[in-house]
mmCIF file of C-alpha atoms in Angstrom:
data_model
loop_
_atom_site.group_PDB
_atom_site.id
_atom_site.type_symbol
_atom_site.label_atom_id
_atom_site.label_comp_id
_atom_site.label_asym_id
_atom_site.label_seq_id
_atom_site.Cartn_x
_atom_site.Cartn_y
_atom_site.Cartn_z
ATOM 1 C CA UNK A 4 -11.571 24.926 10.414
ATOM 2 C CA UNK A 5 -13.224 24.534 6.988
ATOM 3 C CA UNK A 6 -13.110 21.385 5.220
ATOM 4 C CA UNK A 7 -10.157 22.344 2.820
ATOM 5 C CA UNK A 8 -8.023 23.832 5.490
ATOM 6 C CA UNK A 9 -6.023 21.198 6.716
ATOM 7 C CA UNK A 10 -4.722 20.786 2.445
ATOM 8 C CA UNK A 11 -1.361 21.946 1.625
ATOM 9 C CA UNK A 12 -1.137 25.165 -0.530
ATOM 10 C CA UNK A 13 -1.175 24.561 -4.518
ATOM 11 C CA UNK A 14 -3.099 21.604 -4.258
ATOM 12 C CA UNK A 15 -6.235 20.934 -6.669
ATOM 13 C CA UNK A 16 -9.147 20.366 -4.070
ATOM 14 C CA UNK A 17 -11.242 20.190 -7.270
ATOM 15 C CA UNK A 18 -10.252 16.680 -8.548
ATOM 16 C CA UNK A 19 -10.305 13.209 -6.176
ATOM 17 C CA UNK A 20 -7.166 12.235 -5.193
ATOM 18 C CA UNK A 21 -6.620 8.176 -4.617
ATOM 19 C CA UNK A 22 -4.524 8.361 -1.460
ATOM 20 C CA UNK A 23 -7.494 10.433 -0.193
ATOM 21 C CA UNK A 24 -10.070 8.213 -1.770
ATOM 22 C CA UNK A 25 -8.050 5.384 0.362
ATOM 23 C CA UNK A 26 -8.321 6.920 3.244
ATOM 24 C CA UNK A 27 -11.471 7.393 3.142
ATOM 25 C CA UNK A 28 -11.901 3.925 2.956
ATOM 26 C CA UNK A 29 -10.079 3.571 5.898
ATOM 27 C CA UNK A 30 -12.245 5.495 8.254
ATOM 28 C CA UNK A 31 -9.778 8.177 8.118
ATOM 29 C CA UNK A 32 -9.895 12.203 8.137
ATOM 30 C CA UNK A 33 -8.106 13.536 5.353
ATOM 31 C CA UNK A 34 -10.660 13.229 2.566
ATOM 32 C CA UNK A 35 -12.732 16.016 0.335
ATOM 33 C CA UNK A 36 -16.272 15.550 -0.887
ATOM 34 C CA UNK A 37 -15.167 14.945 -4.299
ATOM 35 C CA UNK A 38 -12.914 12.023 -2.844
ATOM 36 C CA UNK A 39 -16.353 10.962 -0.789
ATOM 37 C CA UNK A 40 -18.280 11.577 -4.065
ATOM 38 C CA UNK A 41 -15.740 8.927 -6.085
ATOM 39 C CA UNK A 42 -16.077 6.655 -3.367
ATOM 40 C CA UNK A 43 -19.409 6.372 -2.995
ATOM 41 C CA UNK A 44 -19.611 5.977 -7.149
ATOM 42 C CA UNK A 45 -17.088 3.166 -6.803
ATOM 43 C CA UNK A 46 -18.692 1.925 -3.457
ATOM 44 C CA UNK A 47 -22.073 1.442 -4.954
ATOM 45 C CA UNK A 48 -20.947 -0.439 -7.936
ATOM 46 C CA UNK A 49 -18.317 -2.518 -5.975
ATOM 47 C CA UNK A 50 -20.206 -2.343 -2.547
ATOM 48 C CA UNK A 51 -16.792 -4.854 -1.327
ATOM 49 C CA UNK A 52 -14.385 -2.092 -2.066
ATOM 50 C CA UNK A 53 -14.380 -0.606 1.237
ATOM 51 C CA UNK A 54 -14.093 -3.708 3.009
ATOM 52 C CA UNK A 55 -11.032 -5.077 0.467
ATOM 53 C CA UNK A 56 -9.095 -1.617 1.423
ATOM 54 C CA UNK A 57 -9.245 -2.672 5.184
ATOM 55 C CA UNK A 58 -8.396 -6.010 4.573
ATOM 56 C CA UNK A 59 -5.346 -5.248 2.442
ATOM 57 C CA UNK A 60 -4.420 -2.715 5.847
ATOM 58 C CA UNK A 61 -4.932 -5.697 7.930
ATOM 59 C CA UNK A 62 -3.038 -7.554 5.794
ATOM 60 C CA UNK A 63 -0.155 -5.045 6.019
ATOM 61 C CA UNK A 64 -0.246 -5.518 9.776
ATOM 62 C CA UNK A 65 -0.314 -9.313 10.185
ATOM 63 C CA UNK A 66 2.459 -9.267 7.517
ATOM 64 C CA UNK A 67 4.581 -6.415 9.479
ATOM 65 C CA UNK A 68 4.173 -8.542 12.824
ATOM 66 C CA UNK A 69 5.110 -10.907 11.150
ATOM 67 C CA UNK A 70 8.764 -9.513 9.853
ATOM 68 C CA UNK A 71 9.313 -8.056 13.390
ATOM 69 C CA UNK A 72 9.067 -11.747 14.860
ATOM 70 C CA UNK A 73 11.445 -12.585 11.939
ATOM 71 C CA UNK A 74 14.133 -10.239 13.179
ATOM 72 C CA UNK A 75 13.573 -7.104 10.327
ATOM 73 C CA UNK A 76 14.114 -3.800 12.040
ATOM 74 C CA UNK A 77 14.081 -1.792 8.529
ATOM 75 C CA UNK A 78 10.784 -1.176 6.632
ATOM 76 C CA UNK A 79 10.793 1.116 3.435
ATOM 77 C CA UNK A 80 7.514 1.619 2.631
ATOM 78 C CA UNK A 81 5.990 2.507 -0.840
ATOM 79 C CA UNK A 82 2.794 4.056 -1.752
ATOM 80 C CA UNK A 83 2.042 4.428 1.566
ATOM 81 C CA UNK A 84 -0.685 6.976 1.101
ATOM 82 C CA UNK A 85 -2.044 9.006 4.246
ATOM 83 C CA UNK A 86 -0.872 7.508 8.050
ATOM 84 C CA UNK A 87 -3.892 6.422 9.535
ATOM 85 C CA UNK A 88 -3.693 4.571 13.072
ATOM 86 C CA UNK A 89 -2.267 1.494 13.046
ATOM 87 C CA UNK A 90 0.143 2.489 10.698
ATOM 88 C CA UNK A 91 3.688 0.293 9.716
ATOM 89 C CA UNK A 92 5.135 2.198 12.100
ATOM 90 C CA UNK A 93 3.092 2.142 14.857
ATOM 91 C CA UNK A 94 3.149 -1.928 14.533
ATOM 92 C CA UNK A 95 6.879 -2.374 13.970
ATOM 93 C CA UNK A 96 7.820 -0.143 16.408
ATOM 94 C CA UNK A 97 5.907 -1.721 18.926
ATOM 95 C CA UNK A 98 6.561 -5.048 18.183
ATOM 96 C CA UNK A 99 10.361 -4.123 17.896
ATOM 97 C CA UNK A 100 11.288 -0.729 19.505
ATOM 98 C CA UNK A 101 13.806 0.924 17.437
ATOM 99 C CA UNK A 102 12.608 -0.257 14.237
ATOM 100 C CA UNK A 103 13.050 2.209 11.363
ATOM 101 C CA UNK A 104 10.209 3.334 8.860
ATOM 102 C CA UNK A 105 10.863 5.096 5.632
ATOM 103 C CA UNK A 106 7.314 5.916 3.824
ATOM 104 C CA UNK A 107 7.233 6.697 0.031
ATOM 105 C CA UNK A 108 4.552 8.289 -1.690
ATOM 106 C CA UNK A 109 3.661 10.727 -4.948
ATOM 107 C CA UNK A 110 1.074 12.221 -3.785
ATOM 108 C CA UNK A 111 1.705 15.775 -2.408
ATOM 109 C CA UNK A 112 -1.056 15.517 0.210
ATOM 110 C CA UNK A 113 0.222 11.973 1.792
ATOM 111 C CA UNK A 114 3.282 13.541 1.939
ATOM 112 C CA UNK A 115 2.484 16.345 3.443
ATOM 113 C CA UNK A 116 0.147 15.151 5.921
ATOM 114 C CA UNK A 117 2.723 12.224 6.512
ATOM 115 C CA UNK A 118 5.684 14.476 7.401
ATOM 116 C CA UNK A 119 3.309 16.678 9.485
ATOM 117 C CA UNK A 120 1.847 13.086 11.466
ATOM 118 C CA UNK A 121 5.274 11.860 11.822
ATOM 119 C CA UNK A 122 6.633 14.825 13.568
ATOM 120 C CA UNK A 123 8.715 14.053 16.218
ATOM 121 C CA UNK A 124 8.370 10.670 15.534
ATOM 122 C CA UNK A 125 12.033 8.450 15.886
ATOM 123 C CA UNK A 126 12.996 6.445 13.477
ATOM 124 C CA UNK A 127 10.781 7.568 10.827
ATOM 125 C CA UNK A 128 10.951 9.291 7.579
ATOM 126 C CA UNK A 129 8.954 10.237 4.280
ATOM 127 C CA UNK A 130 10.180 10.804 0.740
ATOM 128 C CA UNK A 131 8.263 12.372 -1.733
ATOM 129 C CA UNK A 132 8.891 9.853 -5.380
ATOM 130 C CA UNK A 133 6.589 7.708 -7.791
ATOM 131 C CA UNK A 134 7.052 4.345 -7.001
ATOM 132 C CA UNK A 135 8.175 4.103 -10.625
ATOM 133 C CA UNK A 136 11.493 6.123 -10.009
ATOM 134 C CA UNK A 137 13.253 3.082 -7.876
ATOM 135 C CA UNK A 138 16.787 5.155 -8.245
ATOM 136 C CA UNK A 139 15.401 8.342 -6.575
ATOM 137 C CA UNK A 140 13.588 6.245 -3.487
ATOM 138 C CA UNK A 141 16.760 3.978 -2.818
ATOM 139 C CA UNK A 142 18.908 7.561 -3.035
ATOM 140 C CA UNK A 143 16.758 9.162 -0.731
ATOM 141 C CA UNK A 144 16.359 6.102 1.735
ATOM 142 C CA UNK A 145 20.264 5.726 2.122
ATOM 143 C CA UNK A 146 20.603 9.545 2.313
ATOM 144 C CA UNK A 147 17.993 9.571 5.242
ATOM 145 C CA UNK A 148 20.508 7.377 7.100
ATOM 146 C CA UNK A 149 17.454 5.579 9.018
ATOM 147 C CA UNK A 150 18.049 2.560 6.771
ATOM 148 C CA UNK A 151 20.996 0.545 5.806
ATOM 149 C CA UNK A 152 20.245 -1.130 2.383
ATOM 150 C CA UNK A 153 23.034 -3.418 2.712
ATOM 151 C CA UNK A 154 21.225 -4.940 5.591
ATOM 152 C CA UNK A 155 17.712 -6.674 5.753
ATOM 153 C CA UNK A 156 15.119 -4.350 4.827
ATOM 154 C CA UNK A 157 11.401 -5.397 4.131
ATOM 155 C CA UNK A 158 10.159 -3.526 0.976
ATOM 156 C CA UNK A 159 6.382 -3.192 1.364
ATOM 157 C CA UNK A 160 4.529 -2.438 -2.174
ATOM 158 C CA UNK A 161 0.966 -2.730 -0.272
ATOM 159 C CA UNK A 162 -1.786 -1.403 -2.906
ATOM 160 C CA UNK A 163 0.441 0.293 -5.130
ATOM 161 C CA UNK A 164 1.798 -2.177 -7.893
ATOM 162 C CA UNK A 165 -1.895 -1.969 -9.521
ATOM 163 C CA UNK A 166 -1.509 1.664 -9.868
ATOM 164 C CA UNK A 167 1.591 1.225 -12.423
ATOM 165 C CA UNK A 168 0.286 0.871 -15.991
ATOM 166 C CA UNK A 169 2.195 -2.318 -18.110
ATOM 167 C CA UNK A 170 4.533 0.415 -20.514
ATOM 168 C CA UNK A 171 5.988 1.580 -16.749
ATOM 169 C CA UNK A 172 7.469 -1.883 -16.416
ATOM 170 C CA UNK A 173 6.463 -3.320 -13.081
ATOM 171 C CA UNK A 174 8.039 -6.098 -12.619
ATOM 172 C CA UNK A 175 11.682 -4.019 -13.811
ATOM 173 C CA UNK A 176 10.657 -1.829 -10.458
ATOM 174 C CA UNK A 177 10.071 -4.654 -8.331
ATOM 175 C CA UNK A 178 13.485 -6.366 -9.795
ATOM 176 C CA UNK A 179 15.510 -3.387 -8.817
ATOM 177 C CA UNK A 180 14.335 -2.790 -5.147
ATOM 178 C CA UNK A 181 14.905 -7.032 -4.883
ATOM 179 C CA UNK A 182 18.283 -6.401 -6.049
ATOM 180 C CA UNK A 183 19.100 -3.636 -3.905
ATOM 181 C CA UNK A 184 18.666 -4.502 -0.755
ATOM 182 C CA UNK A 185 20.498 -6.820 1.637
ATOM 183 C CA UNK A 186 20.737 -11.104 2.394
ATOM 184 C CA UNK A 187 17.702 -11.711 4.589
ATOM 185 C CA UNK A 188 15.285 -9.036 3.450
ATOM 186 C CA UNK A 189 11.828 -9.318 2.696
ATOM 187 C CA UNK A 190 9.127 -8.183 -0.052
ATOM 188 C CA UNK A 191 5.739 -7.977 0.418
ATOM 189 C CA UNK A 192 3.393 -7.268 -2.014
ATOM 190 C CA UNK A 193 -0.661 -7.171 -2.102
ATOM 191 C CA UNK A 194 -2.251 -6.494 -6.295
ATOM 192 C CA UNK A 195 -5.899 -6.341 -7.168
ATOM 193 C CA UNK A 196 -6.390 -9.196 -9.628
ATOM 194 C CA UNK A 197 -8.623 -9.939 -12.716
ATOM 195 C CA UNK A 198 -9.018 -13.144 -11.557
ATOM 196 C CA UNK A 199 -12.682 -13.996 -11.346
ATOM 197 C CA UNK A 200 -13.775 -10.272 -11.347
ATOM 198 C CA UNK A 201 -17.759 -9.469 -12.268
ATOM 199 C CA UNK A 202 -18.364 -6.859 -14.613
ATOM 200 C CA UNK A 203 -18.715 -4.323 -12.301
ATOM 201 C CA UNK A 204 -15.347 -4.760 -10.600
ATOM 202 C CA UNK A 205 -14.434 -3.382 -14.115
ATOM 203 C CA UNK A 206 -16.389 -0.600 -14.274
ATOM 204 C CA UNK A 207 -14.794 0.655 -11.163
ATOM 205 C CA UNK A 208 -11.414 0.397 -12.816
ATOM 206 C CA UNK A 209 -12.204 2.008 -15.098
ATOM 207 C CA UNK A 210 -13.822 4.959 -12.940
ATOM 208 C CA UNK A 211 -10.524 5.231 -11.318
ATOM 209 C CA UNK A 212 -8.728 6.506 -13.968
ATOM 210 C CA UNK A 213 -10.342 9.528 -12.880
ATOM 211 C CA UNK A 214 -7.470 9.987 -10.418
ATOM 212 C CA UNK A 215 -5.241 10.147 -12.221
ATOM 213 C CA UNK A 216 -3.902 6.508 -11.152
ATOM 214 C CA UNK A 217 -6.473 4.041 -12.718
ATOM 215 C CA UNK A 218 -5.999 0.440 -11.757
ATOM 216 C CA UNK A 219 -3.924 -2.292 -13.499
ATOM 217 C CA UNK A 220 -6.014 -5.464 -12.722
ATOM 218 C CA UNK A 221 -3.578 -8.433 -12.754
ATOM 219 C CA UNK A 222 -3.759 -12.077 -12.833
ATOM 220 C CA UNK A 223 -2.097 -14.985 -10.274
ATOM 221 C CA UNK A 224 0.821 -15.613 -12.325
ATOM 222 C CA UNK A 225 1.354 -12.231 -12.976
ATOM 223 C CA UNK A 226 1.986 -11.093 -9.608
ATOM 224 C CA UNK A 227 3.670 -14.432 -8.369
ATOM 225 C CA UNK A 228 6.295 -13.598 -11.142
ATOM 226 C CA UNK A 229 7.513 -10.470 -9.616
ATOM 227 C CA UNK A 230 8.944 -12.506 -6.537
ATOM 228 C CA UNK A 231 11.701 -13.911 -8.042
ATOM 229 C CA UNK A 232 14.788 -15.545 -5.713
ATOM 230 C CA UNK A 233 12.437 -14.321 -3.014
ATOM 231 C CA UNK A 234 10.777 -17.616 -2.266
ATOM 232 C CA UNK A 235 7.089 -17.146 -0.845
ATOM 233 C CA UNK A 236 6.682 -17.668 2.774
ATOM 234 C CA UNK A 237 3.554 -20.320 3.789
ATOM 235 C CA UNK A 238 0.843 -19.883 2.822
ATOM 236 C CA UNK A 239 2.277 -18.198 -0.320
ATOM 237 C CA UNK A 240 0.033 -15.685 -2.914
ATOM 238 C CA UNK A 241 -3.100 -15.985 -1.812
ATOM 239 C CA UNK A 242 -6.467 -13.834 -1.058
ATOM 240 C CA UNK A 243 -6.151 -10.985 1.655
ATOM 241 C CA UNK A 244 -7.670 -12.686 4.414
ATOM 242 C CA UNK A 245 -6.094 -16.165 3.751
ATOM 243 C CA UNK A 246 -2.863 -14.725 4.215
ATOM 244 C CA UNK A 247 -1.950 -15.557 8.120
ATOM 245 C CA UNK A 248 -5.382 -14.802 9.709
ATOM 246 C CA UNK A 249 -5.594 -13.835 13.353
ATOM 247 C CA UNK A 250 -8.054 -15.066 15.413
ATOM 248 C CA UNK A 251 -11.838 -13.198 14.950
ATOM 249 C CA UNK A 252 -10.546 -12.030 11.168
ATOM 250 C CA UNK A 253 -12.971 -13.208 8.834
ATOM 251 C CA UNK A 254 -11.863 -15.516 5.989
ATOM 252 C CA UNK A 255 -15.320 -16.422 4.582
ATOM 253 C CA UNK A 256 -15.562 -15.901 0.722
ATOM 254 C CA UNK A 257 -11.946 -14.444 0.397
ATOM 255 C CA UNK A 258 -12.157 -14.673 -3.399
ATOM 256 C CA UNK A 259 -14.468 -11.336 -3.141
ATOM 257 C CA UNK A 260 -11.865 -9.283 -2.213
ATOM 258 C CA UNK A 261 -10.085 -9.348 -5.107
ATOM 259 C CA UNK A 262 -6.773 -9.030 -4.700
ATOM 260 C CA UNK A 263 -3.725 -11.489 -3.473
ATOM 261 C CA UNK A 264 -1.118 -10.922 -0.671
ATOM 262 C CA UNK A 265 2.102 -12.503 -0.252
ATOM 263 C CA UNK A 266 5.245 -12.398 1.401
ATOM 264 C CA UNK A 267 8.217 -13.469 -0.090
ATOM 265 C CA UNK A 268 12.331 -13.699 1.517
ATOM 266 C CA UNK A 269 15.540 -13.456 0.275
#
């Protein structure tokens, strides 16, 4: 197999894309030397980025475990970007057999490579839509029939509400998935923040634009707006590792990261 032939016909191996970028941060597979070439120009002036991608993943799975213990059984994922192991439904499912995952992402590769992971997989499904187009994901979740919207559903924006530029309204998105889901759900959402960034945190932004999907670098307040009448959970926004820790995680210097979780509930 060459390098390129696991890619989906029709797509542009020339230019990086970020969910492969991502999960190449990861430690996964599914990445072309022009994504490992953008990494490692990212990587070397941000040499934390790597390690702020795996702790917003860990983050993801504390907060998942978390909303399994809580009773959720419905997870609509957005921006999920390429499964890699240890994936939301690989956690919910065995935390909570029968739980049902809907992924959402743009990208044609995570799709792709999503629908062709998930494969026999229960309880799982993947819709191709920006996470900008709320009306076509909640369409396509209630047609899949794996999720009931009028029921509690966690809606995971992990990593993705940075990629929406101001003039695409994010906090409008986030206002209509909060209003269309059901008494007891969930939101969860983890942002990259300006807060206290160096210099060359923002030369890496700006380097990402070469995606296609630069980053949106938001502050505290900012993101802490977007969970309104979804009341944050303890211990509220906070840095990546802060957010629930399990035991050997590291916490130390959690303002490097650069980016806040939370978890908020209906």
């Amino acid at each position: 197999m060459t390098d390129t032939d696991w890619v989906p016909a029709g797509i542009d191996t020339s230019r990086p894309s970020t969910a492969r970028v991502y999960d190449y941060f990861l430690g996964g597979t599914h990445h072309l030397p022009v994504d490992r070439e953008l990494a490692g120009q990212i990587e070397a002036m941000t040499p934390d980025i790597g390690e702020t991608m795996r702790a917003n993943r860990l983050f993801l799975r504390r907060a998942v475990r978390f909303l399994t213990g809580a009773g959720v059984r419905q997870f609509l994922d957005i921006g999920s970007g390429i499964p890699t192991a240890g994936n939301v439904h690989e956690i919910a499912q065995a935390e909570a057999p029968g739980s049902a995952v809907v992924y959402v992402d743009v990208d044609p590769v995570a799709v792709e490579h999503s629908r062709a992971i998930l494969a026999g997989v229960e309880r799982t499904g993947v819709i191709c839509a920006d996470a900008r187009d709320t009306g076509l994901i909640l369409t396509e979740t209630a047609r899949s029939g794996l999720i009931d919207l009028g029921q509690p559903v966690a809606v995971l924006l992990a990593g993705v509400l940075h990629f929406v530029p101001d003039a695409d309204d994010p906090a409008g998105l986030v206002g209509a998935l909060r209003d269309a889901v059901g008494p007891g759900s969930f939101l969860v959402i983890s942002h990259a923040t300006s807060d206290g960034q160096p210099p060359e945190v923002l030369e890496a932004q700006r380097l990402s634009a070469r995606t296609g999907t630069g980053i949106v670098l938001r502050p505290h307040a900012e993101i802490a707006a977007w969970f309104e009448g979804f009341p944050l959970v303890e211990p509220g926004l906070v840095h990546l590792p802060l957010w629930r820790p399990e035991p050997g995680e590291p916490v130390d210097d959690p303002e490097r990261y650069g980016a806040y979780a939370g978890v908020g509930a209906a």
